[in-house]
Short mmCIF file of C-alpha atoms and ligand atoms in Angstrom, two decimals:
data_model
loop_
_atom_site.label_atom_id
_atom_site.label_comp_id
_atom_site.label_asym_id
_atom_site.label_seq_id
_atom_site.Cartn_x
_atom_site.Cartn_y
_atom_site.Cartn_z
CA MET A 20 -26.55 11.65 21.84
CA ARG A 21 -26.63 7.75 22.07
CA GLN A 22 -28.11 7.48 18.51
CA SER A 23 -25.14 9.34 16.90
CA HIS A 24 -22.87 7.17 18.77
CA GLN A 25 -24.60 4.44 17.14
CA LEU A 26 -24.40 5.42 13.75
CA PRO A 27 -20.55 4.17 13.31
CA LEU A 28 -21.52 0.86 14.50
CA VAL A 29 -24.51 0.59 12.19
CA GLY A 30 -22.27 1.67 9.43
CA LEU A 31 -19.94 -1.29 10.31
CA LEU A 32 -22.68 -3.77 10.45
CA LEU A 33 -23.48 -2.65 6.95
CA TYR A 34 -20.54 -3.13 5.67
CA SER A 35 -19.72 -6.61 7.27
CA LEU A 36 -22.97 -7.91 5.45
CA ILE A 37 -20.93 -7.17 1.81
CA PRO A 38 -19.33 -10.24 0.98
CA SER A 39 -15.49 -10.18 1.91
CA GLN A 40 -12.82 -8.84 -0.77
CA LEU A 41 -12.45 -11.41 -3.08
CA CYS A 42 -9.27 -9.74 -4.59
CA LYS A 43 -9.50 -11.17 -8.15
CA ILE A 44 -5.92 -10.04 -9.36
CA CYS A 45 -4.33 -11.66 -12.42
CA GLU A 46 -0.67 -10.66 -12.92
CA VAL A 47 2.58 -11.19 -15.00
CA HIS A 48 4.17 -14.30 -13.79
CA LYS A 49 7.49 -13.94 -12.47
CA GLU A 50 9.16 -15.77 -15.19
CA ASN A 51 7.61 -13.57 -17.93
CA TYR A 52 9.05 -10.22 -15.90
CA SER A 53 11.39 -9.86 -18.65
CA CYS A 54 8.30 -8.59 -20.76
CA LEU A 55 8.09 -5.71 -18.70
CA ASN A 56 11.52 -4.70 -19.45
CA PRO A 57 10.96 -1.94 -21.88
CA LEU A 58 8.92 -0.06 -19.30
CA ILE A 59 12.00 -0.24 -16.97
CA SER A 60 14.17 1.03 -19.60
CA THR A 61 11.65 4.08 -20.36
CA MET A 62 11.34 4.93 -16.70
CA ILE A 63 15.18 4.78 -16.06
CA ASN A 64 16.12 6.36 -19.22
CA SER A 65 13.74 9.16 -18.71
CA LYS A 66 16.29 11.66 -18.40
CA HIS A 67 14.90 12.97 -15.22
CA THR A 68 12.95 16.15 -16.76
CA ARG A 69 12.42 17.31 -13.22
CA GLY A 70 9.20 17.33 -13.69
CA ILE A 71 6.41 15.69 -11.82
CA GLN A 72 6.89 12.66 -13.79
CA ASP A 73 9.69 11.92 -11.26
CA ALA A 74 6.99 11.44 -8.79
CA ASN A 75 4.81 9.21 -11.12
CA VAL A 76 8.35 7.06 -11.88
CA LEU A 77 9.46 7.06 -8.04
CA LEU A 78 6.02 5.90 -6.92
CA SER A 79 6.01 3.17 -9.46
CA PHE A 80 9.73 1.76 -8.52
CA ARG A 81 8.78 1.92 -4.78
CA LEU A 82 5.51 -0.09 -5.44
CA VAL A 83 6.79 -2.83 -7.50
CA GLY A 84 9.97 -3.10 -5.85
CA ILE A 85 12.35 -1.99 -8.44
CA GLN A 86 15.99 -0.88 -6.09
CA LYS A 87 18.17 0.96 -8.64
CA GLN A 88 20.00 3.35 -5.97
CA ASP A 89 21.52 6.05 -8.20
CA VAL A 90 18.28 6.50 -10.23
CA GLU A 91 16.30 6.43 -7.20
CA GLN A 92 18.30 9.02 -5.44
CA GLN A 93 18.32 11.50 -8.25
CA LEU A 94 14.28 10.95 -8.67
CA ILE A 95 14.25 11.80 -4.88
CA GLN A 96 16.44 14.66 -5.26
CA HIS A 97 14.75 16.22 -7.89
CA ILE A 98 11.46 16.12 -6.26
CA LYS A 99 12.74 17.52 -3.07
CA ASP A 100 14.51 20.43 -5.08
CA LYS A 101 11.15 20.90 -6.71
CA VAL A 102 8.92 20.97 -3.51
CA ALA A 103 11.64 23.60 -2.04
CA ARG A 104 11.47 25.76 -4.93
CA LYS A 105 7.79 25.63 -5.97
CA GLY A 106 6.01 23.95 -3.01
CA SER A 107 2.80 26.25 -3.04
CA ASP A 108 2.79 26.39 -6.96
CA LEU A 109 2.37 22.77 -7.28
CA THR A 110 -1.00 21.89 -8.03
CA SER A 111 -2.91 19.82 -5.55
CA GLY A 112 -2.73 16.34 -7.62
CA GLN A 113 0.95 16.92 -8.11
CA LEU A 114 1.68 17.24 -4.42
CA ALA A 115 -0.58 14.01 -3.49
CA LEU A 116 1.62 12.07 -5.88
CA ILE A 117 4.70 13.50 -4.10
CA ILE A 118 3.41 12.58 -0.96
CA LEU A 119 2.56 9.14 -2.43
CA ALA A 120 6.06 8.64 -3.80
CA LEU A 121 8.17 9.92 -0.85
CA GLY A 122 5.89 8.13 1.72
CA GLU A 123 5.79 4.82 0.15
CA CYS A 124 7.65 1.80 2.44
CA GLN A 125 10.05 2.30 5.11
CA ASN A 126 12.26 5.16 3.96
CA PRO A 127 14.19 8.02 5.04
CA ASP A 128 12.40 10.40 3.06
CA LYS A 129 9.33 10.54 5.51
CA LYS A 130 10.90 13.25 7.50
CA PHE A 131 10.68 15.38 4.48
CA ILE A 132 7.09 15.18 4.18
CA ASP A 133 7.00 16.25 7.98
CA ASP A 134 9.63 18.95 7.77
CA TYR A 135 7.65 20.48 4.98
CA HIS A 136 4.25 19.96 6.32
CA LEU A 137 3.37 18.09 3.07
CA VAL A 138 0.12 16.86 4.47
CA SER A 139 -1.18 19.87 5.60
CA GLN A 140 -0.48 21.79 2.49
CA LEU A 141 -2.41 19.13 0.65
CA GLU A 142 -5.47 19.86 3.10
CA LYS A 143 -5.24 23.51 2.50
CA LYS A 144 -5.01 22.81 -1.48
CA PHE A 145 -7.89 20.39 -1.39
CA GLN A 146 -9.73 22.84 0.21
CA GLU A 147 -8.83 25.58 -2.46
CA GLU A 148 -10.18 23.03 -4.87
CA ILE A 149 -13.47 22.73 -3.42
CA GLU A 150 -13.48 26.48 -2.73
CA ASN A 151 -13.27 27.15 -6.61
CA MET A 152 -15.96 24.94 -7.26
CA GLY A 153 -18.06 26.82 -5.21
CA ALA A 154 -17.15 30.19 -6.97
CA HIS A 155 -16.81 28.73 -10.56
CA ASN A 156 -20.12 26.63 -11.15
CA GLY A 157 -18.63 23.55 -9.92
CA ASN A 158 -15.53 23.50 -11.41
CA PRO A 159 -12.37 22.75 -9.52
CA LEU A 160 -9.16 24.48 -9.76
CA THR A 161 -7.46 21.38 -11.68
CA ASN A 162 -9.83 18.35 -12.13
CA TYR A 163 -11.50 15.20 -10.61
CA TYR A 164 -8.65 12.96 -11.35
CA GLN A 165 -6.43 15.24 -9.15
CA LEU A 166 -9.22 15.82 -6.49
CA SER A 167 -9.26 11.81 -6.15
CA LEU A 168 -5.33 11.70 -5.78
CA ASP A 169 -5.85 14.47 -2.85
CA VAL A 170 -8.38 12.14 -1.02
CA LEU A 171 -6.47 8.98 -1.79
CA ALA A 172 -3.05 10.89 -0.38
CA LEU A 173 -5.12 12.33 2.56
CA CYS A 174 -6.52 8.92 3.57
CA LEU A 175 -3.26 7.14 3.25
CA PHE A 176 -1.27 9.69 4.94
CA ASN A 177 -3.96 10.28 7.93
CA GLY A 178 -4.79 13.76 6.82
CA SER A 179 -8.26 15.41 7.66
CA TYR A 180 -11.04 16.14 5.13
CA SER A 181 -14.66 16.01 5.51
CA ILE A 182 -16.09 12.67 4.70
CA PRO A 183 -19.54 14.03 3.99
CA LYS A 184 -18.17 16.40 1.84
CA VAL A 185 -16.16 13.66 -0.14
CA ALA A 186 -19.42 11.65 -0.12
CA GLU A 187 -21.31 14.82 -1.85
CA LEU A 188 -18.59 15.74 -4.41
CA PHE A 189 -17.82 11.95 -5.77
CA ASP A 190 -21.44 11.39 -6.74
CA PRO A 191 -20.92 9.42 -10.11
CA GLU A 192 -23.08 11.76 -12.02
CA ASN A 193 -21.01 15.15 -11.28
CA LYS A 194 -20.00 16.56 -14.44
CA ASN A 195 -16.37 16.51 -13.50
CA TYR A 196 -16.02 12.69 -14.39
CA TYR A 197 -16.86 13.56 -17.99
CA PHE A 198 -14.79 15.44 -20.79
CA GLY A 199 -17.27 16.44 -23.68
CA GLY A 200 -19.86 13.93 -22.53
CA GLN A 201 -17.37 10.86 -22.57
CA PHE A 202 -16.84 9.11 -19.08
CA SER A 203 -13.14 9.65 -18.30
CA VAL A 204 -12.06 6.22 -17.33
CA ASP A 205 -8.67 7.42 -15.61
CA THR A 206 -10.66 10.03 -13.54
CA GLY A 207 -13.46 7.10 -12.33
CA ALA A 208 -10.52 4.63 -11.86
CA MET A 209 -8.67 7.12 -9.47
CA ALA A 210 -12.03 8.02 -7.60
CA VAL A 211 -12.82 4.30 -7.11
CA LEU A 212 -9.09 4.06 -5.55
CA ALA A 213 -9.69 7.17 -3.25
CA LEU A 214 -13.33 6.07 -2.52
CA THR A 215 -12.11 2.39 -1.37
CA CYS A 216 -9.27 3.67 1.15
CA LEU A 217 -12.12 5.46 3.09
CA GLU A 218 -14.04 2.48 2.89
CA LYS A 219 -11.15 0.45 4.17
CA ASN A 220 -10.45 2.70 6.88
CA VAL A 221 -14.00 2.45 8.19
CA THR A 222 -13.92 -1.42 8.34
CA ASN A 223 -10.23 -1.31 10.24
CA GLY A 224 -11.64 1.23 12.76
CA GLN A 225 -9.18 4.02 11.76
CA ILE A 226 -12.08 6.53 10.92
CA LYS A 227 -15.59 6.61 12.25
CA ILE A 228 -18.39 7.54 9.58
CA ASP A 229 -21.76 8.08 9.71
CA SER A 230 -23.83 5.21 8.01
CA LYS A 231 -25.59 7.34 5.78
CA ASP A 232 -22.23 8.58 4.47
CA LEU A 233 -20.78 4.80 4.14
CA GLU A 234 -23.82 3.88 2.39
CA CYS A 235 -23.71 6.52 0.12
CA ILE A 236 -19.63 6.12 -0.65
CA ASN A 237 -20.57 2.21 -1.33
CA ASN A 238 -22.97 3.05 -3.91
CA HIS A 239 -20.70 5.57 -5.70
CA ILE A 240 -17.89 2.87 -5.89
CA LYS A 241 -20.57 0.31 -7.38
CA SER A 242 -21.73 2.76 -9.73
CA LEU A 243 -18.30 4.19 -10.82
CA VAL A 244 -17.04 0.35 -11.09
CA LYS A 245 -19.93 -0.16 -13.76
CA LYS A 246 -19.53 2.77 -15.77
CA ILE A 247 -15.58 1.66 -15.85
CA LEU A 248 -16.57 -1.83 -17.07
CA SER A 249 -19.01 -0.43 -19.78
CA GLU A 250 -15.99 1.31 -21.31
CA LYS A 251 -14.44 -2.05 -21.44
CA LYS A 252 -13.36 -2.65 -25.58
CA GLU A 253 -13.40 -5.99 -27.44
CA ASN A 254 -9.68 -6.14 -27.17
CA GLY A 255 -9.83 -6.06 -23.33
CA LEU A 256 -8.95 -2.37 -22.90
CA ILE A 257 -10.54 -0.50 -20.81
CA GLY A 258 -11.15 3.51 -22.02
CA ASN A 259 -7.77 3.49 -24.09
CA ILE A 260 -4.48 2.03 -23.46
CA PHE A 261 -3.42 4.81 -21.20
CA SER A 262 -6.38 4.61 -18.95
CA THR A 263 -6.20 0.72 -18.80
CA GLY A 264 -3.67 0.36 -15.91
CA GLU A 265 -5.36 2.49 -13.41
CA ALA A 266 -8.76 0.75 -14.45
CA MET A 267 -7.26 -2.68 -13.79
CA GLN A 268 -6.14 -1.14 -10.24
CA ALA A 269 -9.83 0.01 -9.57
CA LEU A 270 -11.12 -3.33 -10.76
CA PHE A 271 -8.72 -5.02 -8.46
CA VAL A 272 -9.51 -3.27 -5.14
CA SER A 273 -13.69 -3.52 -5.79
CA SER A 274 -14.03 -6.91 -6.87
CA ASN A 275 -16.87 -7.36 -4.52
CA TYR A 276 -18.94 -4.97 -6.59
CA TYR A 277 -19.07 -6.74 -9.95
CA ASN A 278 -19.30 -10.26 -11.14
CA GLU A 279 -16.18 -12.49 -12.26
CA SER A 280 -18.06 -12.96 -15.46
CA GLU A 281 -18.03 -9.08 -16.23
CA TRP A 282 -14.29 -8.84 -16.51
CA ASP A 283 -11.94 -11.12 -18.33
CA CYS A 284 -8.29 -9.64 -16.62
CA GLN A 285 -6.29 -12.15 -18.69
CA GLN A 286 -7.60 -10.44 -21.76
CA THR A 287 -6.80 -7.19 -20.78
CA LEU A 288 -3.32 -8.02 -19.63
CA ASP A 289 -2.49 -9.95 -22.49
CA THR A 290 -3.60 -6.81 -24.69
CA VAL A 291 -1.34 -4.72 -22.78
CA LEU A 292 1.46 -6.81 -23.04
CA LYS A 293 1.28 -6.86 -26.82
CA GLU A 294 1.14 -3.09 -26.42
CA ILE A 295 4.45 -3.12 -24.31
CA SER A 296 6.06 -5.02 -27.05
CA HIS A 297 5.08 -2.61 -29.82
CA GLY A 298 6.63 0.45 -27.72
CA THR A 299 3.48 2.08 -26.92
CA PHE A 300 4.64 3.17 -23.30
CA SER A 301 7.43 5.44 -24.50
CA ILE A 302 6.43 8.07 -21.94
CA PRO A 303 7.95 7.69 -18.43
CA THR A 304 4.69 8.82 -16.69
CA ALA A 305 2.92 6.05 -19.16
CA ALA A 306 4.99 3.58 -18.23
CA ALA A 307 4.79 4.23 -14.55
CA GLN A 308 1.03 4.35 -14.35
CA ILE A 309 0.82 0.78 -16.09
CA PHE A 310 3.25 -0.97 -14.27
CA PRO A 311 2.11 -1.41 -10.67
CA ALA A 312 -1.16 -3.24 -12.34
CA LEU A 313 0.69 -5.85 -14.25
CA ILE A 314 2.26 -7.29 -11.24
CA GLY A 315 -0.70 -6.98 -9.11
CA LYS A 316 -0.19 -3.95 -7.15
CA THR A 317 -2.39 -0.87 -6.67
CA TYR A 318 -1.93 2.48 -5.31
CA LEU A 319 -3.84 1.34 -2.17
CA ASP A 320 -0.62 -0.79 -1.50
CA VAL A 321 1.14 2.38 -0.63
CA ASN A 322 2.14 1.99 3.04
CA LYS A 323 4.38 4.20 5.03
CA ASP A 324 5.05 1.24 7.40
CA SER A 325 6.14 -1.76 5.25
CA PRO A 326 9.40 -2.58 4.18
CA CYS A 327 10.81 -1.54 0.89
CA SER A 328 10.79 -4.53 -1.48
CA ASN A 329 13.12 -5.76 -4.22
CA ASN A 330 11.48 -7.74 -6.85
CA PHE A 331 13.35 -7.06 -10.12
CA ASN A 332 16.89 -7.75 -11.08
CA ILE A 333 17.40 -5.01 -13.67
CA SER A 334 19.31 -5.60 -16.82
CA THR A 335 19.17 -1.97 -18.20
CA CYS A 336 18.26 -2.70 -21.98
CA GLU A 337 19.19 0.36 -24.11
CA SER A 338 15.89 1.84 -25.80
CA VAL A 339 15.69 1.14 -29.36
CA THR A 340 15.59 4.26 -31.37
CA PRO A 341 13.30 3.93 -34.73
CA THR A 342 15.60 4.90 -37.91
CA ASP A 343 13.60 7.46 -39.43
CA SER A 344 14.44 7.87 -43.35
CA PRO A 345 15.08 11.62 -43.75
CA SER A 346 12.44 12.05 -46.00
CA ASN A 347 9.95 14.99 -45.95
CA ILE A 348 6.11 14.86 -45.40
CA SER A 349 3.44 17.05 -45.94
CA VAL A 350 0.16 17.69 -43.57
CA HIS A 351 -2.71 19.68 -43.55
CA TYR A 352 -2.91 21.71 -40.43
CA SER A 353 -6.00 23.98 -39.10
CA VAL A 354 -6.84 26.05 -36.27
CA LYS A 355 -10.60 26.04 -35.39
CA ILE A 356 -12.22 28.99 -33.05
CA ASN A 357 -15.41 29.65 -34.80
CA GLU A 358 -13.78 30.24 -38.30
CA THR A 359 -11.06 27.88 -39.58
CA TYR A 360 -7.65 28.77 -40.27
CA SER A 361 -5.59 26.36 -42.37
CA THR A 362 -2.35 25.77 -44.08
CA ASN A 363 -0.10 22.97 -45.35
CA VAL A 364 2.92 22.17 -43.73
CA THR A 365 6.01 20.22 -44.69
CA VAL A 366 7.87 18.23 -42.21
CA LEU A 367 10.47 15.66 -41.72
CA ASN A 368 9.06 12.03 -41.55
CA GLY A 369 9.02 10.73 -37.90
CA SER A 370 7.75 14.16 -36.70
CA PHE A 371 5.21 14.93 -33.79
CA PHE A 372 2.06 16.97 -33.98
CA LEU A 373 4.24 19.72 -32.14
CA ASP A 374 6.52 19.88 -34.86
CA VAL A 375 3.81 20.76 -37.20
CA MET A 376 2.36 23.35 -35.10
CA THR A 377 5.90 24.81 -34.74
CA GLU A 378 6.36 24.92 -38.56
CA ALA A 379 2.83 26.44 -39.13
CA GLN A 380 4.01 29.24 -36.47
CA LYS A 381 6.89 30.17 -38.63
CA ILE A 382 4.60 30.20 -41.72
CA ASN A 383 2.35 32.82 -40.13
CA GLU A 384 3.25 34.17 -36.25
CA THR A 385 -0.01 35.55 -35.70
CA ILE A 386 -2.50 32.82 -36.90
CA PHE A 387 -0.50 29.93 -35.52
CA SER A 388 1.05 31.16 -32.48
CA PHE A 389 0.82 28.96 -29.44
CA THR A 390 2.05 28.39 -26.17
CA MET A 391 2.60 25.18 -23.79
CA VAL A 392 3.34 24.10 -20.48
CA LYS A 393 5.41 21.25 -19.66
CA THR A 394 3.55 18.31 -18.05
CA SER A 395 4.11 14.55 -16.69
CA TRP A 396 2.98 13.38 -20.24
CA GLY A 397 4.74 16.13 -22.21
CA PRO A 398 4.05 19.61 -23.78
CA TYR A 399 0.24 20.63 -23.12
CA ILE A 400 -1.27 23.25 -25.53
CA THR A 401 -2.34 26.18 -23.16
CA SER A 402 -3.05 28.80 -25.86
CA VAL A 403 -3.54 29.15 -29.72
CA GLN A 404 -3.52 32.57 -31.05
CA GLY A 405 -3.40 33.95 -27.87
CA LEU A 406 -6.60 32.51 -26.73
CA SER A 407 -6.15 30.35 -23.58
CA ALA A 408 -7.47 27.47 -22.21
CA ASN A 409 -9.03 27.71 -18.69
CA SER A 410 -10.35 25.14 -15.90
CA SER A 411 -12.73 27.37 -14.51
CA LYS A 412 -14.40 27.57 -17.53
CA ARG A 413 -13.72 24.06 -18.71
CA THR A 414 -12.15 25.23 -22.02
CA TYR A 415 -9.42 23.57 -23.72
CA TRP A 416 -7.61 23.07 -27.22
CA GLN A 417 -8.45 19.92 -28.48
CA LEU A 418 -6.34 17.88 -30.78
CA LEU A 419 -7.43 15.95 -34.03
CA SER A 420 -6.78 14.20 -36.71
CA GLU A 421 -9.43 13.43 -39.52
CA GLY A 422 -11.93 15.07 -37.13
CA LYS A 423 -11.35 12.73 -34.63
CA PRO A 424 -9.76 13.57 -30.92
CA LEU A 425 -6.00 11.89 -30.56
CA SER A 426 -5.35 9.66 -27.55
CA GLN A 427 -2.13 11.10 -27.50
CA GLY A 428 -0.44 14.72 -26.67
CA ALA A 429 1.01 17.07 -29.12
CA GLY A 430 4.47 15.71 -28.17
CA SER A 431 3.99 12.12 -28.67
CA TYR A 432 1.54 11.94 -31.60
CA LEU A 433 3.50 10.92 -34.79
CA VAL A 434 1.92 12.47 -38.06
CA HIS A 435 1.72 10.88 -41.35
CA ASP A 436 1.94 11.88 -44.98
CA GLY A 437 -1.52 13.51 -46.17
CA GLU A 438 -3.01 13.76 -42.56
CA ASN A 439 -5.74 16.63 -41.84
CA LEU A 440 -4.54 17.84 -38.43
CA GLU A 441 -6.54 20.37 -36.35
CA VAL A 442 -6.18 22.25 -33.01
CA ARG A 443 -9.90 23.05 -31.81
CA TRP A 444 -11.10 25.33 -29.28
CA SER A 445 -13.59 23.25 -27.04
CA LYS A 446 -15.27 22.92 -23.98
CA TYR A 447 -15.15 19.63 -21.88
N1 LIG B 28 -3.02 14.38 -14.08
C1 LIG B 28 -4.27 15.08 -14.43
O1 LIG B 28 -4.13 16.23 -13.85
C2 LIG B 28 -4.58 14.83 -15.67
C3 LIG B 28 -5.82 13.93 -15.67
C4 LIG B 28 -6.39 13.29 -16.78
C5 LIG B 28 -7.59 12.64 -16.63
C6 LIG B 28 -5.21 12.75 -17.65
C7 LIG B 28 -5.68 12.58 -19.29
C8 LIG B 28 -5.47 10.81 -17.00
C9 LIG B 28 -3.93 10.43 -16.65
N2 LIG B 28 -3.81 9.29 -16.22
O2 LIG B 28 -3.03 11.29 -16.08
C10 LIG B 28 -6.81 14.50 -18.10
N3 LIG B 28 -5.90 13.89 -19.21
C11 LIG B 28 -7.51 15.64 -17.98
C12 LIG B 28 -7.97 16.08 -16.61
C13 LIG B 28 -7.62 16.55 -19.01
C14 LIG B 28 -8.09 17.76 -19.11
C15 LIG B 28 -6.87 18.81 -18.06
C16 LIG B 28 -7.76 20.18 -17.90
C17 LIG B 28 -7.68 20.14 -16.58
N4 LIG B 28 -8.92 20.65 -15.81
O3 LIG B 28 -7.01 19.91 -15.67
C18 LIG B 28 -8.39 18.15 -20.41
C19 LIG B 28 -8.58 19.54 -20.94
C20 LIG B 28 -10.06 17.58 -20.72
C21 LIG B 28 -7.46 17.33 -21.34
N5 LIG B 28 -7.01 16.26 -20.52
C22 LIG B 28 -6.88 17.72 -22.35
C23 LIG B 28 -6.30 16.77 -23.30
C24 LIG B 28 -5.89 16.78 -24.44
C25 LIG B 28 -4.69 17.93 -24.47
C26 LIG B 28 -4.74 18.45 -25.65
C27 LIG B 28 -3.69 20.10 -25.35
N6 LIG B 28 -4.46 21.03 -25.61
O4 LIG B 28 -2.55 19.60 -25.28
C28 LIG B 28 -5.67 15.31 -25.27
C29 LIG B 28 -3.94 15.53 -26.19
C30 LIG B 28 -6.78 14.95 -25.78
C31 LIG B 28 -7.50 15.51 -27.29
N7 LIG B 28 -7.45 14.83 -28.42
O5 LIG B 28 -7.25 16.65 -27.34
C32 LIG B 28 -5.41 14.72 -23.89
N8 LIG B 28 -5.90 15.55 -22.81
C33 LIG B 28 -4.99 13.44 -23.47
C34 LIG B 28 -4.53 12.51 -25.00
C35 LIG B 28 -4.72 12.86 -22.56
C36 LIG B 28 -4.02 11.25 -22.33
C37 LIG B 28 -2.54 11.24 -22.57
C38 LIG B 28 -1.93 10.20 -23.34
C39 LIG B 28 -0.77 10.39 -24.02
N9 LIG B 28 -0.17 9.07 -24.21
O6 LIG B 28 -0.23 11.47 -23.96
C40 LIG B 28 -4.41 10.90 -20.92
C41 LIG B 28 -3.24 9.83 -20.05
C42 LIG B 28 -4.55 12.34 -20.01
C43 LIG B 28 -3.19 12.92 -19.66
N10 LIG B 28 -4.94 12.96 -21.41
CO1 LIG B 28 -6.08 14.84 -20.94
C44 LIG B 28 -5.83 10.34 -20.81
C45 LIG B 28 -5.91 8.99 -21.66
O7 LIG B 28 -6.01 8.93 -23.01
N11 LIG B 28 -5.91 7.95 -20.79
C46 LIG B 28 -2.61 14.63 -12.67
C47 LIG B 28 -1.12 15.39 -12.57
C48 LIG B 28 -0.65 15.55 -11.11
O8 LIG B 28 -0.31 14.65 -13.56
#
């Protein structure tokens, strides 16, 4: 009895031996905020597709302090409608994002979180993820990126969850951090944010935790940070351009786990700014996910009790639409299961991967038929030739060009004349 009472104290003591958070944050200076205008335009002009992207955008608006009443009200309304219409169909991570977005800073939408019992719904969905792992060879219903979002939201909004279970699940060697053997920086970064939230709640006395679990969580963070840093590229990006924002957030909150010499934050920032000027963040979710880190914010700054800020004076810039010459291009398209089925497809210059798939389907409805669902990143291909992706079996349709996996989805990858495109039945 006495001993179990001492355990949390030992944990606290252990934690206090770790050097205090140095908070190494590099950020875009106020006078250069105009470099961020393309991101704001993408988010504002997002035409509000009523998808989960609205939650990503609202969270980003509130976290960085963009107050644009009309846009914000629309986003909030869409999110609320979505919860009311298909609350129980939402995936765990979607619900977690909605809680983070509606609950950030002092606003009247908190009542909605309570009225719809969103936090207890999330507790239930998180539990279902864990149960699915038990029944399906360690595979969650969704993925570890979403499980991390779940833990983060439960941690920030005082939900309940089992800490020893979280410590066990988030072991950095767990296969769910990897897709086809490749460490997923997005996933690792989100896990670092979630685990750091737990760690912070221990230090500020909000939760009590067994010293063994705390040590375990500290070790997980340390090892995940190492894996994230080992995905740093020569130009400073971490993973790829779309994971870099979240990796930056993870590195901001974990600066006592690595040396200053291990990461040149300014170089990363400069490369991201260059990509912004090239129009790389044309998807609202992409813009929303990169933005917080650029002004030194992280998802751990989500705080239901702090006043909402206003940092940006918005001059809505119209987005530039590239002028496409109306010429045709021709590409080679293949579907690979065991056999490979191929065809040549002619599409307009400026077409996306999805347009090629649609054209191929017109050529042969049986061989090239496909289905898709809308996600916050655009269309996700769920089946080809009637063969469906399945999370519990870790199967999916991978998109490739010249034999290399793409880092964009079917709705945003621009195809080129003479290119060899492929959708391949794969395991991750
Ligand atoms: N979000 C999620 O649940 C998604 C989490 C995520 C890690 C996500 C990337 C990162 C993020 N920031 O949102 C993710 N992708 C996952 C988990 C997955 C797997 C989805 C299945 C599951 N169990 O949930 C899976 C199958 C491994 C996967 N991604 C596949 C693909 C390919 C999709 C092809 C198709 N069938 O349509 C594709 C195109 C890779 C390929 N070459 O086949 C792909 N993903 C890409 C490119 C991406 C990036 C999108 C970038 C872009 N500009 O479009 C990504 C940001 C993301 C979305 N995937 Co996945 C990763 C990156 O490049 N940094 C939570 C929810 C609430 O929104």
